[in-house]
């Protein structure tokens, strides 16, 4: 849904366009390097477990996963996290939750577009923080890819369990959650977050376009956050900000 939303809402296009060329160049460079230097050795190793035919397929998936992880770390560290915050906040503003965004940055009452209404962040803003534990889990679960047929899907689900809640770090920040509040919020929604994180990681396996999907995932996670925030306000009778009706999003909102 994030992909469809970005395609249909032109106010996000300048944010995407500003990062598109760096996305493509970085993705191509990392993919080319990994396939040139690591693909054949990994295929040879996998052939011991999968046979010749399966080794080529699983080797491709494995290298794509390694490339996605490498590019995500590089791109999020130097280029994209600020843009992901802007995409997330702009979607919330468009959904009538400017009062929520205003807790962390100025939001103009009027403007050319939801993105244009956003002021500079009042403090350091993070879309999804670097998680050392996620990197450790990625390395620990990597051998699961060696299991024929079910290895790759199982790897995506296991790593998606950690990745899912991180996609709502910005929402947790806007709500003022501490660690205990985050855990309490995620616990009853664990399956939803796991599915969200799994789809997010699966999109990261798409060559070259994986970095673009980092930005569309930010839009998808904002749509889901807006839906949950509207439900919360309906339950609590909170009318703190203008809200626009919208459909309840399914779990594949990435």
CSV table of C-alpha atoms in Angstrom, one decimal:
chain,number,residue,atom,x,y,z
A,1,UNK,CA,0.0,0.0,0.0
A,2,UNK,CA,3.0,2.3,0.6
A,3,UNK,CA,4.0,1.8,-3.1
A,4,UNK,CA,0.5,2.6,-4.3
A,5,UNK,CA,0.2,5.6,-2.0
A,6,UNK,CA,3.5,7.1,-3.2
A,7,UNK,CA,2.5,6.6,-6.8
A,8,UNK,CA,-0.8,8.3,-6.3
A,9,UNK,CA,0.2,11.3,-4.1
A,10,UNK,CA,2.4,13.8,-6.0
A,11,UNK,CA,3.4,15.7,-2.9
A,12,UNK,CA,5.8,12.8,-2.0
A,13,UNK,CA,7.5,12.7,-5.4
A,14,UNK,CA,10.0,15.5,-4.7
A,15,UNK,CA,11.1,13.6,-1.6
A,16,UNK,CA,11.5,10.4,-3.6
A,17,UNK,CA,13.2,12.1,-6.5
A,18,UNK,CA,15.8,13.7,-4.3
A,19,UNK,CA,17.1,10.3,-3.2
A,20,UNK,CA,16.4,8.3,-6.4
A,21,UNK,CA,19.7,8.7,-8.2
A,22,UNK,CA,21.9,8.0,-5.1
A,23,UNK,CA,19.6,5.0,-4.5
A,24,UNK,CA,20.2,3.6,-7.9
A,25,UNK,CA,23.9,4.3,-8.0
A,26,UNK,CA,24.6,2.8,-4.6
A,27,UNK,CA,22.5,-0.3,-5.2
A,28,UNK,CA,24.1,-1.0,-8.6
A,29,UNK,CA,27.6,-0.6,-7.1
A,30,UNK,CA,27.0,-2.9,-4.1
A,31,UNK,CA,25.2,-5.5,-6.2
A,32,UNK,CA,27.9,-5.6,-8.9
A,33,UNK,CA,30.6,-5.9,-6.3
A,34,UNK,CA,29.0,-8.7,-4.3
A,35,UNK,CA,28.0,-10.7,-7.4
A,36,UNK,CA,31.5,-10.3,-8.8
A,37,UNK,CA,33.4,-11.3,-5.7
A,38,UNK,CA,31.1,-13.5,-3.5
A,39,UNK,CA,28.5,-15.1,-5.7
A,40,UNK,CA,30.4,-18.0,-7.2
A,41,UNK,CA,32.1,-19.0,-3.9
A,42,UNK,CA,28.8,-19.0,-2.1
A,43,UNK,CA,27.2,-21.1,-4.9
A,44,UNK,CA,30.0,-23.6,-4.6
A,45,UNK,CA,29.4,-23.8,-0.8
A,46,UNK,CA,25.7,-24.1,-1.2
A,47,UNK,CA,26.0,-26.9,-3.7
A,48,UNK,CA,27.1,-29.1,-0.9
A,49,UNK,CA,23.7,-28.8,0.7
A,50,UNK,CA,21.3,-28.0,-2.1
A,51,UNK,CA,22.8,-29.7,-5.2
A,52,UNK,CA,23.8,-27.8,-8.3
A,53,UNK,CA,20.3,-26.5,-9.3
A,54,UNK,CA,19.3,-25.3,-5.9
A,55,UNK,CA,22.6,-23.7,-5.2
A,56,UNK,CA,22.3,-21.2,-8.0
A,57,UNK,CA,18.8,-20.1,-6.9
A,58,UNK,CA,19.7,-19.9,-3.1
A,59,UNK,CA,23.0,-18.3,-3.9
A,60,UNK,CA,21.2,-15.5,-5.7
A,61,UNK,CA,18.8,-15.0,-2.9
A,62,UNK,CA,21.6,-15.0,-0.4
A,63,UNK,CA,23.7,-12.4,-2.2
A,64,UNK,CA,20.6,-10.2,-2.8
A,65,UNK,CA,20.0,-10.4,1.0
A,66,UNK,CA,23.6,-9.5,1.8
A,67,UNK,CA,23.4,-6.6,-0.7
A,68,UNK,CA,20.2,-5.3,0.8
A,69,UNK,CA,21.6,-5.4,4.3
A,70,UNK,CA,24.8,-3.6,3.1
A,71,UNK,CA,23.0,-1.0,1.1
A,72,UNK,CA,20.4,-0.4,3.8
A,73,UNK,CA,23.1,0.2,6.4
A,74,UNK,CA,25.1,2.6,4.1
A,75,UNK,CA,22.0,4.4,2.8
A,76,UNK,CA,20.2,4.8,6.1
A,77,UNK,CA,23.4,5.9,7.8
A,78,UNK,CA,24.3,8.6,5.3
A,79,UNK,CA,21.3,9.5,3.0
A,80,UNK,CA,17.9,8.2,3.7
A,81,UNK,CA,16.8,8.3,7.3
A,82,UNK,CA,15.9,12.0,7.3
A,83,UNK,CA,13.9,11.5,4.1
A,84,UNK,CA,12.1,8.6,5.7
A,85,UNK,CA,11.1,10.8,8.6
A,86,UNK,CA,9.8,13.5,6.1
A,87,UNK,CA,7.8,10.9,4.2
A,88,UNK,CA,6.3,9.4,7.4
A,89,UNK,CA,5.4,12.8,8.8
A,90,UNK,CA,4.0,14.1,5.5
A,91,UNK,CA,1.7,11.1,5.3
A,92,UNK,CA,0.4,11.7,8.9
A,93,UNK,CA,-0.2,15.4,8.0
A,94,UNK,CA,-2.1,14.4,4.9
A,95,UNK,CA,-4.2,12.0,7.0
A,96,UNK,CA,-5.2,14.8,9.4
A,97,UNK,CA,-2.8,14.1,12.2
A,98,UNK,CA,-0.7,17.2,12.0
A,99,UNK,CA,-1.2,17.7,15.7
A,100,UNK,CA,0.7,14.5,16.4
A,101,UNK,CA,3.6,15.5,14.1
A,102,UNK,CA,3.6,18.9,15.8
A,103,UNK,CA,4.9,17.3,18.9
A,104,UNK,CA,8.3,16.9,17.3
A,105,UNK,CA,8.4,19.7,14.6
A,106,UNK,CA,6.5,22.8,13.5
A,107,UNK,CA,3.6,22.1,11.2
A,108,UNK,CA,2.1,25.1,9.3
A,109,UNK,CA,-1.6,25.5,9.3
A,110,UNK,CA,-1.7,25.8,5.5
A,111,UNK,CA,0.7,25.1,2.7
A,112,UNK,CA,1.1,23.9,-0.9
A,113,UNK,CA,1.2,20.3,0.2
A,114,UNK,CA,1.5,18.2,3.3
A,115,UNK,CA,5.2,17.9,2.8
A,116,UNK,CA,5.4,21.7,2.3
A,117,UNK,CA,3.8,22.3,5.7
A,118,UNK,CA,6.6,20.5,7.6
A,119,UNK,CA,9.1,22.7,9.4
A,120,UNK,CA,12.6,21.6,10.5
A,121,UNK,CA,12.6,19.0,13.3
A,122,UNK,CA,12.9,20.5,16.7
A,123,UNK,CA,15.2,17.7,17.8
A,124,UNK,CA,17.1,14.8,16.2
A,125,UNK,CA,14.5,12.7,14.4
A,126,UNK,CA,15.1,9.0,13.7
A,127,UNK,CA,12.8,6.9,11.5
A,128,UNK,CA,14.3,3.5,12.4
A,129,UNK,CA,17.3,3.4,14.7
A,130,UNK,CA,20.4,1.3,14.1
A,131,UNK,CA,19.8,-2.0,16.0
A,132,UNK,CA,22.9,-4.0,16.9
A,133,UNK,CA,20.7,-6.8,18.1
A,134,UNK,CA,19.1,-6.9,14.7
A,135,UNK,CA,22.5,-7.2,13.0
A,136,UNK,CA,23.5,-10.1,15.4
A,137,UNK,CA,20.2,-11.9,14.7
A,138,UNK,CA,20.7,-11.4,11.0
A,139,UNK,CA,24.1,-13.1,11.2
A,140,UNK,CA,22.9,-15.9,13.6
A,141,UNK,CA,19.9,-16.7,11.3
A,142,UNK,CA,21.8,-16.5,8.1
A,143,UNK,CA,22.7,-20.2,8.0
A,144,UNK,CA,18.9,-21.0,7.9
A,145,UNK,CA,19.1,-20.1,4.2
A,146,UNK,CA,21.0,-23.3,3.8
A,147,UNK,CA,17.8,-25.3,4.5
A,148,UNK,CA,16.3,-26.4,1.1
A,149,UNK,CA,13.0,-24.8,0.0
A,150,UNK,CA,11.9,-23.3,3.4
A,151,UNK,CA,15.2,-21.7,4.4
A,152,UNK,CA,14.8,-18.4,2.7
A,153,UNK,CA,11.1,-17.8,3.8
A,154,UNK,CA,12.0,-18.8,7.4
A,155,UNK,CA,14.9,-16.4,7.4
A,156,UNK,CA,12.7,-13.5,6.3
A,157,UNK,CA,10.1,-14.3,8.9
A,158,UNK,CA,12.6,-14.6,11.8
A,159,UNK,CA,14.4,-11.4,10.9
A,160,UNK,CA,11.1,-9.7,10.1
A,161,UNK,CA,10.0,-10.2,13.7
A,162,UNK,CA,12.7,-7.7,14.8
A,163,UNK,CA,12.4,-5.4,11.7
A,164,UNK,CA,8.7,-4.8,12.0
A,165,UNK,CA,8.5,-2.8,15.2
A,166,UNK,CA,11.5,-0.7,14.1
A,167,UNK,CA,9.4,0.6,11.2
A,168,UNK,CA,7.2,2.3,13.8
A,169,UNK,CA,10.0,3.9,15.8
A,170,UNK,CA,9.0,7.3,14.6
A,171,UNK,CA,5.4,6.8,15.7
A,172,UNK,CA,6.6,5.6,19.1
A,173,UNK,CA,8.7,8.7,19.3
A,174,UNK,CA,5.8,11.0,18.5
A,175,UNK,CA,3.7,9.2,21.1
A,176,UNK,CA,6.4,9.7,23.7
A,177,UNK,CA,6.8,5.9,24.4
A,178,UNK,CA,9.5,4.6,26.6
A,179,UNK,CA,10.9,1.1,26.3
A,180,UNK,CA,8.1,-0.5,28.5
A,181,UNK,CA,5.4,1.4,26.6
A,182,UNK,CA,6.8,0.2,23.2
A,183,UNK,CA,6.9,-3.4,24.3
A,184,UNK,CA,3.4,-3.2,25.7
A,185,UNK,CA,2.2,-1.7,22.4
A,186,UNK,CA,3.9,-4.2,20.2
A,187,UNK,CA,3.1,-7.3,22.3
A,188,UNK,CA,-0.6,-7.8,21.2
A,189,UNK,CA,0.3,-6.8,17.6
A,190,UNK,CA,3.4,-9.1,17.3
A,191,UNK,CA,2.0,-11.1,14.4
A,192,UNK,CA,1.1,-8.0,12.5
A,193,UNK,CA,4.5,-6.5,13.1
A,194,UNK,CA,6.2,-9.7,12.1
A,195,UNK,CA,4.3,-9.8,8.8
A,196,UNK,CA,5.0,-6.1,8.1
A,197,UNK,CA,8.7,-6.6,8.7
A,198,UNK,CA,8.8,-9.8,6.6
A,199,UNK,CA,7.2,-8.0,3.6
A,200,UNK,CA,9.6,-5.1,4.2
A,201,UNK,CA,12.6,-7.4,4.0
A,202,UNK,CA,11.3,-9.3,1.0
A,203,UNK,CA,11.1,-6.0,-0.9
A,204,UNK,CA,14.7,-5.3,0.0
A,205,UNK,CA,15.6,-8.4,-2.1
A,206,UNK,CA,14.4,-6.6,-5.3
A,207,UNK,CA,17.6,-5.6,-7.1
A,208,UNK,CA,18.2,-1.8,-7.5
A,209,UNK,CA,14.7,-0.9,-6.4
A,210,UNK,CA,15.3,-2.0,-2.8
A,211,UNK,CA,16.3,1.5,-1.7
A,212,UNK,CA,13.2,3.1,-3.3
A,213,UNK,CA,11.2,0.6,-1.2
A,214,UNK,CA,12.8,1.9,1.9
A,215,UNK,CA,10.9,5.2,1.2
A,216,UNK,CA,7.6,3.6,0.2
A,217,UNK,CA,7.8,1.4,3.3
A,218,UNK,CA,7.9,4.7,5.4
A,219,UNK,CA,4.7,5.7,3.7
A,220,UNK,CA,3.1,2.3,4.4
A,221,UNK,CA,4.1,2.4,8.0
A,222,UNK,CA,2.7,5.9,8.4
A,223,UNK,CA,-0.6,4.7,6.8
A,224,UNK,CA,-0.8,1.9,9.4
A,225,UNK,CA,0.2,4.3,12.2
A,226,UNK,CA,-2.5,6.8,11.1
A,227,UNK,CA,-5.1,4.0,11.1
A,228,UNK,CA,-4.1,2.9,14.7
A,229,UNK,CA,-4.1,6.5,15.9
A,230,UNK,CA,-7.6,7.2,14.6
A,231,UNK,CA,-8.8,4.0,16.3
A,232,UNK,CA,-7.2,5.1,19.6
A,233,UNK,CA,-8.7,8.5,19.4
A,234,UNK,CA,-12.1,7.0,18.6
A,235,UNK,CA,-11.8,4.8,21.7
A,236,UNK,CA,-10.6,7.5,24.0
A,237,UNK,CA,-12.8,10.3,22.6
A,238,UNK,CA,-9.6,12.3,21.7
A,239,UNK,CA,-10.5,15.0,19.2
A,240,UNK,CA,-7.2,16.8,19.5
A,241,UNK,CA,-6.7,17.1,15.7
A,242,UNK,CA,-8.8,17.0,12.6
A,243,UNK,CA,-9.1,13.5,11.3
A,244,UNK,CA,-10.2,12.2,8.0
A,245,UNK,CA,-12.0,8.9,7.6
A,246,UNK,CA,-10.2,6.1,6.0
A,247,UNK,CA,-10.3,2.3,5.6
A,248,UNK,CA,-8.7,0.0,8.1
A,249,UNK,CA,-5.4,-1.1,6.6
A,250,UNK,CA,-4.5,-4.8,6.4
A,251,UNK,CA,-1.2,-6.1,7.7
A,252,UNK,CA,0.6,-5.8,4.3
A,253,UNK,CA,0.6,-2.0,4.5
A,254,UNK,CA,4.3,-2.0,3.3
